[in-house]
mmCIF file of C-alpha atoms in Angstrom:
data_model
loop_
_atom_site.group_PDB
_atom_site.id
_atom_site.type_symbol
_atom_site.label_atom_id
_atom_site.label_comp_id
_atom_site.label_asym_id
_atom_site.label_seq_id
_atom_site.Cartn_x
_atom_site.Cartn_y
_atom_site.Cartn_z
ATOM 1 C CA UNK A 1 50.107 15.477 -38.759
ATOM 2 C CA UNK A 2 47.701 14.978 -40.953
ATOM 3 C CA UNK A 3 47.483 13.537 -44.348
ATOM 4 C CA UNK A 4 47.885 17.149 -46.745
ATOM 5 C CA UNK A 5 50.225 19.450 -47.939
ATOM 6 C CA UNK A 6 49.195 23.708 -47.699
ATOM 7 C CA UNK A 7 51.862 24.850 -49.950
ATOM 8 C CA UNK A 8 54.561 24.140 -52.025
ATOM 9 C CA UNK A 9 57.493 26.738 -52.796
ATOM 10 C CA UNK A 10 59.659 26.936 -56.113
ATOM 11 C CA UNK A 11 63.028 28.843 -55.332
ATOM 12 C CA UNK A 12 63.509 30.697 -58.497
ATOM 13 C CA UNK A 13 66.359 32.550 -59.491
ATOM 14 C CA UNK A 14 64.487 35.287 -61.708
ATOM 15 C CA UNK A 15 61.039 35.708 -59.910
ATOM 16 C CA UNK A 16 59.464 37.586 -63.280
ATOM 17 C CA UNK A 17 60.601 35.158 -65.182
ATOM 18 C CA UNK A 18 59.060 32.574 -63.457
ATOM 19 C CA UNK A 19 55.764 34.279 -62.928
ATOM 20 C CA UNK A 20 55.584 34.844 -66.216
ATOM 21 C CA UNK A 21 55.526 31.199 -67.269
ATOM 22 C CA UNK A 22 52.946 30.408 -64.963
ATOM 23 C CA UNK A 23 50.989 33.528 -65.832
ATOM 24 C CA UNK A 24 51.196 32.173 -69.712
ATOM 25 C CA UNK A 25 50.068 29.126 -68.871
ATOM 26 C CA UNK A 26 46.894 30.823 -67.526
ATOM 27 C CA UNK A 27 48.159 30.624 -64.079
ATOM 28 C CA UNK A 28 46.627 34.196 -61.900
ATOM 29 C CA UNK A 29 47.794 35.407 -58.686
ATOM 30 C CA UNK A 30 46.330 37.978 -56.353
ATOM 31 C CA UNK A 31 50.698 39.324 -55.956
ATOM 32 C CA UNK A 32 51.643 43.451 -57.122
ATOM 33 C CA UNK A 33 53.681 42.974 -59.786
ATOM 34 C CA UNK A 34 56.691 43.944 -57.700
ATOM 35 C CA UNK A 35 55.859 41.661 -54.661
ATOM 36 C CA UNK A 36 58.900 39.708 -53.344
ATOM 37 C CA UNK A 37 56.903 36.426 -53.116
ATOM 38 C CA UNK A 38 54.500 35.474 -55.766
ATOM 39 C CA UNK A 39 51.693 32.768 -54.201
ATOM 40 C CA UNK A 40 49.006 30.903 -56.719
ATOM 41 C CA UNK A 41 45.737 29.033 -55.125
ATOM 42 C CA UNK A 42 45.958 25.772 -56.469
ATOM 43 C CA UNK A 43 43.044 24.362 -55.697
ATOM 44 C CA UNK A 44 42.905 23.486 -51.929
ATOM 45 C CA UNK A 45 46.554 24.370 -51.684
ATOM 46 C CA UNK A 46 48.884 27.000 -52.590
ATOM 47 C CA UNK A 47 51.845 27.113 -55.342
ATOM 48 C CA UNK A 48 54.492 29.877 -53.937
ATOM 49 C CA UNK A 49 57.024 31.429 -55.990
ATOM 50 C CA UNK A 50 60.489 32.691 -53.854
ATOM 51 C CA UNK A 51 63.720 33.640 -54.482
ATOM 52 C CA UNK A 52 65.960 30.576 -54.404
ATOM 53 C CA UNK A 53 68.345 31.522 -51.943
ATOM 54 C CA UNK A 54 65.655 33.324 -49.388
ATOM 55 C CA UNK A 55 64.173 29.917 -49.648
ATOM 56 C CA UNK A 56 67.194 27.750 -48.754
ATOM 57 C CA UNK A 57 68.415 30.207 -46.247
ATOM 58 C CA UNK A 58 64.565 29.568 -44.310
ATOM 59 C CA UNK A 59 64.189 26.088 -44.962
ATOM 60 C CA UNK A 60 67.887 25.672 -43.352
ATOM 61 C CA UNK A 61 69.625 23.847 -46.075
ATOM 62 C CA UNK A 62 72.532 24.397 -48.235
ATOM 63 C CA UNK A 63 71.748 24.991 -52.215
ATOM 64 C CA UNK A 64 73.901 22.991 -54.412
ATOM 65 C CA UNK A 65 72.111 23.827 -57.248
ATOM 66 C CA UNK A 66 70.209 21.551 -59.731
ATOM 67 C CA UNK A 67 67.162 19.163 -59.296
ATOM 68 C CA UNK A 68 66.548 17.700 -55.493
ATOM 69 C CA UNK A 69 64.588 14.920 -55.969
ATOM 70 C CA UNK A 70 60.815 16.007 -55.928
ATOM 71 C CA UNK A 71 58.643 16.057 -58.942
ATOM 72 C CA UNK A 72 55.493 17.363 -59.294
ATOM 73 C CA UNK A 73 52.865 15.968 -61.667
ATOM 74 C CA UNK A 74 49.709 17.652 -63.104
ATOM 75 C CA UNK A 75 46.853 15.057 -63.674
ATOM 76 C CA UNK A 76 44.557 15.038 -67.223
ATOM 77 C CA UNK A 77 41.663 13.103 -68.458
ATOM 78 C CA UNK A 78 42.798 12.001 -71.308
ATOM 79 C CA UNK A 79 45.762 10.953 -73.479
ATOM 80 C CA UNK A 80 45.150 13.630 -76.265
ATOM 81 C CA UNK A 81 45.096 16.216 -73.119
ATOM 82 C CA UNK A 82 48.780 15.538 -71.820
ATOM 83 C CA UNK A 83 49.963 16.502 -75.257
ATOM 84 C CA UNK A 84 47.467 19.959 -75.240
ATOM 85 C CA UNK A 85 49.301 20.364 -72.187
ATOM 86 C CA UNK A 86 53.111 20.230 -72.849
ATOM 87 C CA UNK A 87 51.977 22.474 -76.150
ATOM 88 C CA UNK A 88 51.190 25.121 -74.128
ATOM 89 C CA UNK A 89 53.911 24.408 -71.494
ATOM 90 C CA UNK A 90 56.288 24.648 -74.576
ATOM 91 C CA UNK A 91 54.353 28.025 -75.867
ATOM 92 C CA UNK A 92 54.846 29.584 -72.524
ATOM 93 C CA UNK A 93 58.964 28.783 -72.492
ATOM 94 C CA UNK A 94 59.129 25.375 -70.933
ATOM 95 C CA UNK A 95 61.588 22.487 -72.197
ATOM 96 C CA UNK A 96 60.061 19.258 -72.817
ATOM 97 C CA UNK A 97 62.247 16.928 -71.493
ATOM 98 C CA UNK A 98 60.177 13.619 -72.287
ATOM 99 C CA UNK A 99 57.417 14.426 -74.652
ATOM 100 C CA UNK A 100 53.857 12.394 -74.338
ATOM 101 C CA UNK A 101 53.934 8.659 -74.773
ATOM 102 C CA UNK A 102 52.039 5.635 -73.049
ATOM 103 C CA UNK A 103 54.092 4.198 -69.984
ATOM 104 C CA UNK A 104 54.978 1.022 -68.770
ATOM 105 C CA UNK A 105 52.201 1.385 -65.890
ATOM 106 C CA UNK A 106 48.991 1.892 -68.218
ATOM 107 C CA UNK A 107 48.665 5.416 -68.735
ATOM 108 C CA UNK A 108 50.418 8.590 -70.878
ATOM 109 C CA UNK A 109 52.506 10.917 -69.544
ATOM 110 C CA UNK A 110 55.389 13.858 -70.760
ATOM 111 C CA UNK A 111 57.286 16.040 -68.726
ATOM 112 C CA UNK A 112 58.114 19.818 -69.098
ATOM 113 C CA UNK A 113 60.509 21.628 -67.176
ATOM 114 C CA UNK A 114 60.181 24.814 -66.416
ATOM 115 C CA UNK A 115 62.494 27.636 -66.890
ATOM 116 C CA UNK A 116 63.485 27.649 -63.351
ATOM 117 C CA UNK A 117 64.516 23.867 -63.625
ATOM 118 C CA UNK A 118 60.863 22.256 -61.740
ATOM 119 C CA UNK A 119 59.909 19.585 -63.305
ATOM 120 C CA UNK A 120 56.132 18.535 -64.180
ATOM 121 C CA UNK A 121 55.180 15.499 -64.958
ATOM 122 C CA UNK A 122 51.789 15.665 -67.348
ATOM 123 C CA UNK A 123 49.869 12.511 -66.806
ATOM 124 C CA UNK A 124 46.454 10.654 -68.117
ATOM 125 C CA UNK A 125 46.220 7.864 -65.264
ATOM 126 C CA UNK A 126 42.881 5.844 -66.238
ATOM 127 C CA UNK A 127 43.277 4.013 -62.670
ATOM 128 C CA UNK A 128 42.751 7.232 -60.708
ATOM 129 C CA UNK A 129 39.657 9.408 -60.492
ATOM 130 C CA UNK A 130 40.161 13.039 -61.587
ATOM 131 C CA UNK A 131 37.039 14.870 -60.420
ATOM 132 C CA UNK A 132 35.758 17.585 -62.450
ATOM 133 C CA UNK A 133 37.195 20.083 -59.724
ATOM 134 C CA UNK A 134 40.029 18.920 -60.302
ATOM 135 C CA UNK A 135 40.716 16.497 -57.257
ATOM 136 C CA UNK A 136 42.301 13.393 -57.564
ATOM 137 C CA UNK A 137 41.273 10.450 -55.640
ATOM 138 C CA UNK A 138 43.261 7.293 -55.168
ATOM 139 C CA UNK A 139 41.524 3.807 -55.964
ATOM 140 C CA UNK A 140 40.549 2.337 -52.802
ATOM 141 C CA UNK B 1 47.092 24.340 -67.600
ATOM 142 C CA UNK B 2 44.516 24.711 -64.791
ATOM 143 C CA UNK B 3 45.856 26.280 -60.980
ATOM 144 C CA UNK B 4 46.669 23.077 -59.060
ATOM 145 C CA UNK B 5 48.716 20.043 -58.446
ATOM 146 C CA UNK B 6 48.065 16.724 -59.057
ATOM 147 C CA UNK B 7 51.045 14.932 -56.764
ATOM 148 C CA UNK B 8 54.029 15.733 -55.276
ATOM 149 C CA UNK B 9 56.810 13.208 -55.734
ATOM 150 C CA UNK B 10 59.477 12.777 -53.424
ATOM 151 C CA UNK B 11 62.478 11.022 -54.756
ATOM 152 C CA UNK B 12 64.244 8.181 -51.617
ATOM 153 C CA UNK B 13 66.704 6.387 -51.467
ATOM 154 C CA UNK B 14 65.236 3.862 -48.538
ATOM 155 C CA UNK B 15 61.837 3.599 -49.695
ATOM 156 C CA UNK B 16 60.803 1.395 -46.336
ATOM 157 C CA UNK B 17 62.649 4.033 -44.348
ATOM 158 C CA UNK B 18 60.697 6.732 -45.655
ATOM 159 C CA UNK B 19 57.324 5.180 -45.780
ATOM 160 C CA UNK B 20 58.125 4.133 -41.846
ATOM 161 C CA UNK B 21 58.584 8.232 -41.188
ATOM 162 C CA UNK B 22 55.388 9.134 -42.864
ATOM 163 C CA UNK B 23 53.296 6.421 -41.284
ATOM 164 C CA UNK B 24 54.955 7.457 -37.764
ATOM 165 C CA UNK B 25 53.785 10.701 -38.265
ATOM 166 C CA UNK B 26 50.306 9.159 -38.719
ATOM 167 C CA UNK B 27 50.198 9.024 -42.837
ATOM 168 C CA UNK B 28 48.182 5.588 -44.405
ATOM 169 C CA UNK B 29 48.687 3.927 -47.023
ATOM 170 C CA UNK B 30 47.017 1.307 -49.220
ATOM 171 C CA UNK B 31 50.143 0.457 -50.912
ATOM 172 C CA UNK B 32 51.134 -3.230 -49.788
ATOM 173 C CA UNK B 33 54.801 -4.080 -48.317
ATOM 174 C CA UNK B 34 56.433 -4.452 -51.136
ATOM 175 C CA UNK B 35 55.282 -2.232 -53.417
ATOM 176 C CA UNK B 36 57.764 0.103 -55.068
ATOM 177 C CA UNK B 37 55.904 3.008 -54.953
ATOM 178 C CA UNK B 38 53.842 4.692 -52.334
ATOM 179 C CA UNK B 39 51.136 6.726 -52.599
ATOM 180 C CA UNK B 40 49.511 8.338 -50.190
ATOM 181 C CA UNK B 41 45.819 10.815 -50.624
ATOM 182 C CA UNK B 42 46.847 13.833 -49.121
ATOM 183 C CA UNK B 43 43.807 16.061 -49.471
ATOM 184 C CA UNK B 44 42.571 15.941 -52.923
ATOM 185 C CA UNK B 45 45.752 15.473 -54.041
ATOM 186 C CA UNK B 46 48.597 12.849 -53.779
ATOM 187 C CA UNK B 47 51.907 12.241 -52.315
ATOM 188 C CA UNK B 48 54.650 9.679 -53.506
ATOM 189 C CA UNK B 49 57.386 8.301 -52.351
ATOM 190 C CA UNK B 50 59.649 6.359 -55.340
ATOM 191 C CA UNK B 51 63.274 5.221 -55.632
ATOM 192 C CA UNK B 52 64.982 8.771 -56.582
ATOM 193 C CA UNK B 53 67.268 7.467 -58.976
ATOM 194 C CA UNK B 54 64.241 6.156 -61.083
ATOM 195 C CA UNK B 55 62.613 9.246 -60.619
ATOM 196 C CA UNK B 56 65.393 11.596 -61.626
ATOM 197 C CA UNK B 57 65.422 8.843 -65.099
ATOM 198 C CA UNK B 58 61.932 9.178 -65.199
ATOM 199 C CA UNK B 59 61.915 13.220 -64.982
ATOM 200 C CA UNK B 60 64.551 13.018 -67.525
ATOM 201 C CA UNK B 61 67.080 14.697 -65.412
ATOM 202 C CA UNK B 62 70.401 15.026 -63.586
ATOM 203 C CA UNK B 63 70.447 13.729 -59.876
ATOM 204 C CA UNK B 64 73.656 15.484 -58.271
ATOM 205 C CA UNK B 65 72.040 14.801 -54.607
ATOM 206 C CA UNK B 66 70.862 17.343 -52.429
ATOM 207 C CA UNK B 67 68.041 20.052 -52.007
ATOM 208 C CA UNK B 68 66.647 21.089 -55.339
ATOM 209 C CA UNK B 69 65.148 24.084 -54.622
ATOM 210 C CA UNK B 70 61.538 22.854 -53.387
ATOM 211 C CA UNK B 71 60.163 23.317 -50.170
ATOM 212 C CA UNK B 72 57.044 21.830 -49.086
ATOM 213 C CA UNK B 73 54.381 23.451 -46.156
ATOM 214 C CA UNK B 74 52.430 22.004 -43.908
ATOM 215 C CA UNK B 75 50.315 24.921 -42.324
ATOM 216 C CA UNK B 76 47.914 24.320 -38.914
ATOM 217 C CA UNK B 77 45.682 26.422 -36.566
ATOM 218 C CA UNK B 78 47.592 28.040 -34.350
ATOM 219 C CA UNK B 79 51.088 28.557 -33.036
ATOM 220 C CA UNK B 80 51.288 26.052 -30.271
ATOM 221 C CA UNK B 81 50.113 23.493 -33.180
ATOM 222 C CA UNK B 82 53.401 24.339 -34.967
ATOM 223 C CA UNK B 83 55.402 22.782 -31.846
ATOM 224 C CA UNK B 84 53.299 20.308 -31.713
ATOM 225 C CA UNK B 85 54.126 19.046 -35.321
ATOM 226 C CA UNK B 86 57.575 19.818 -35.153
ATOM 227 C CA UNK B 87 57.871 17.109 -32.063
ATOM 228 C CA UNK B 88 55.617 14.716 -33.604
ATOM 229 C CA UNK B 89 58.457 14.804 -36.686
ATOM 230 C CA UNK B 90 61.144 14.453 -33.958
ATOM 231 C CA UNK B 91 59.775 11.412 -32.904
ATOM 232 C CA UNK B 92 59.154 10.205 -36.074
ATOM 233 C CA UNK B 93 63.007 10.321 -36.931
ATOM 234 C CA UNK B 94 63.198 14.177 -38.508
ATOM 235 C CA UNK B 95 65.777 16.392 -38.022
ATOM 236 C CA UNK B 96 64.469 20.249 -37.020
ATOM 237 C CA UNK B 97 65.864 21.940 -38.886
ATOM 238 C CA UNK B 98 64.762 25.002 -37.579
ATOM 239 C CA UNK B 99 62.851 25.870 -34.312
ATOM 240 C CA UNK B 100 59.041 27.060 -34.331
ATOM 241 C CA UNK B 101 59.184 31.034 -33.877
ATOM 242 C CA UNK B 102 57.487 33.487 -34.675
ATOM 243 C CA UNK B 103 58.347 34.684 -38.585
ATOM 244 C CA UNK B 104 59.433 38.293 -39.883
ATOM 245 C CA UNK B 105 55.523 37.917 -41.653
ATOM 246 C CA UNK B 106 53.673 37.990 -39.049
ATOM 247 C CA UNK B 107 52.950 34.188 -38.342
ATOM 248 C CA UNK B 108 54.778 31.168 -36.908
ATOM 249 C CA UNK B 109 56.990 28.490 -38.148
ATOM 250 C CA UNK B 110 59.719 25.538 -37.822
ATOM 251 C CA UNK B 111 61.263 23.419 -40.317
ATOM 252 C CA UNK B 112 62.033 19.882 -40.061
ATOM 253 C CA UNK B 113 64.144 17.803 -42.913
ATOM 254 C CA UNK B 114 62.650 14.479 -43.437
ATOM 255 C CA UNK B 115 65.328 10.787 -43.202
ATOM 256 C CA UNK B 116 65.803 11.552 -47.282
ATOM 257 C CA UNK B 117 66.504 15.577 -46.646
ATOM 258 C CA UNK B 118 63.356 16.744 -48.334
ATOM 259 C CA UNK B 119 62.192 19.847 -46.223
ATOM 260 C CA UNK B 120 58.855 20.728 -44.635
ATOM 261 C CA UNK B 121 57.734 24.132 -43.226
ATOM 262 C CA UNK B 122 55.502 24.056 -40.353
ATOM 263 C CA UNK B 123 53.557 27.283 -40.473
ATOM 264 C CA UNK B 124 50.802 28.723 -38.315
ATOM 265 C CA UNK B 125 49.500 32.429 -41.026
ATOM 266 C CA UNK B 126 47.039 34.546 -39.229
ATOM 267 C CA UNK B 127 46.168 35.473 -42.724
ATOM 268 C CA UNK B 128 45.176 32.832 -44.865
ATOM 269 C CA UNK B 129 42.134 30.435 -44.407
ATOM 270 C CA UNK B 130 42.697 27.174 -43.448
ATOM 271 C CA UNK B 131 39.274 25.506 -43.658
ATOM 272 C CA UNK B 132 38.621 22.464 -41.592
ATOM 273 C CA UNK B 133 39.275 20.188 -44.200
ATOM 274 C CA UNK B 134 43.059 21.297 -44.202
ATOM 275 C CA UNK B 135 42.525 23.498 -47.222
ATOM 276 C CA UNK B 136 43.952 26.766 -47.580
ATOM 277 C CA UNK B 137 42.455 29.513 -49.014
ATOM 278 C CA UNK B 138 44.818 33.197 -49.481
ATOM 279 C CA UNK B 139 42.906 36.414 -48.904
ATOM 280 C CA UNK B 140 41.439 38.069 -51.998
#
């Protein structure tokens, strides 16, 4: 198996709901507006948006409800940037649930949850490289 | 907010456990033995493993255990590859979750469920793009 990941899927329980957040955010997707399944290209990978419960039923678990212990994190260049970020997050109907402040490794982060419940982390790590498309690259 | 992810955090609670399954699957890391964090490059982004308790504190939320409502993808070449992945997991200690078969859309998948219960899709689409690099790209 090798060292990636193609796409990550949000179960949502309103799907226009949560395509509009992403869509305000200045997220586009290629999805009819009454598609079932809602996917984003984000950057080498794809960001899908499904019903909640289609999504357990495939992936074979039972839904309690709530968080489930993954996190995802969107990488910035600079301190001043994480807080640009949550601002719009905020304008587009998130919850900031820790806003931007420096952290106990060396860098700035915030987090914004959106109105599904996912939670972002917003992060200015100086010890990683963020290429200008985007990319990150670990410190070898 | 620009279209992409930075890293994908996936909350344990055996950190050594879980690093074991990743590396058995073939994953490398530069993080040393006892370091309380993991990250692996995964493409041109970045995967973690951390202690879910201090990630749920960290993402400012409530842990009540269990599948959250995220499902991650891992997507390959062909059909035959999706077995293949789906028995490497085996070995490596997953559960399957779900068999490889074909899919209602056209393509092929399995699911396994990873020694913390975070869930991966194997998927073989006919119609995306999956570059040799292990990018994907959707039809436009």
């Amino acid at each position: 198996m090798e060292q990636r990941v193609s796409l990550v899927t949000l179960g949502v329980g309103d799907l226009s709901r949560a395509r509009r957040f992403y869509e305000a955010l200045g997220w586009s997707t290629g999805a009819a507006p009454d598609d079932g399944i809602v996917f984003f290209q984000a950057g080498g990978m794809v960001v899908a948006l499904w019903d909640r419960g289609s999504l357990a039923e495939d992936s074979a678990v039972s839904d309690h409800g709530g968080w489930g212990g993954v996190t995802l994190a969107y990488n910035v260049g600079s301190p001043a940037e994480v807080e640009l970020v949550l601002d719009e997050a905020r304008a587009a109907g998130a919850t900031i649930a820790r806003p931007a402040a420096p952290t106990s490794w060396g860098g700035t982060s915030g987090v914004f949850v959106d109105p599904e419940g996912h939670v972002w982390e917003v992060a200015h790590n100086p010890f990683w490289r963020l290429r200008a498309d985007g990319t990150i690259e670990l410190p070898s």
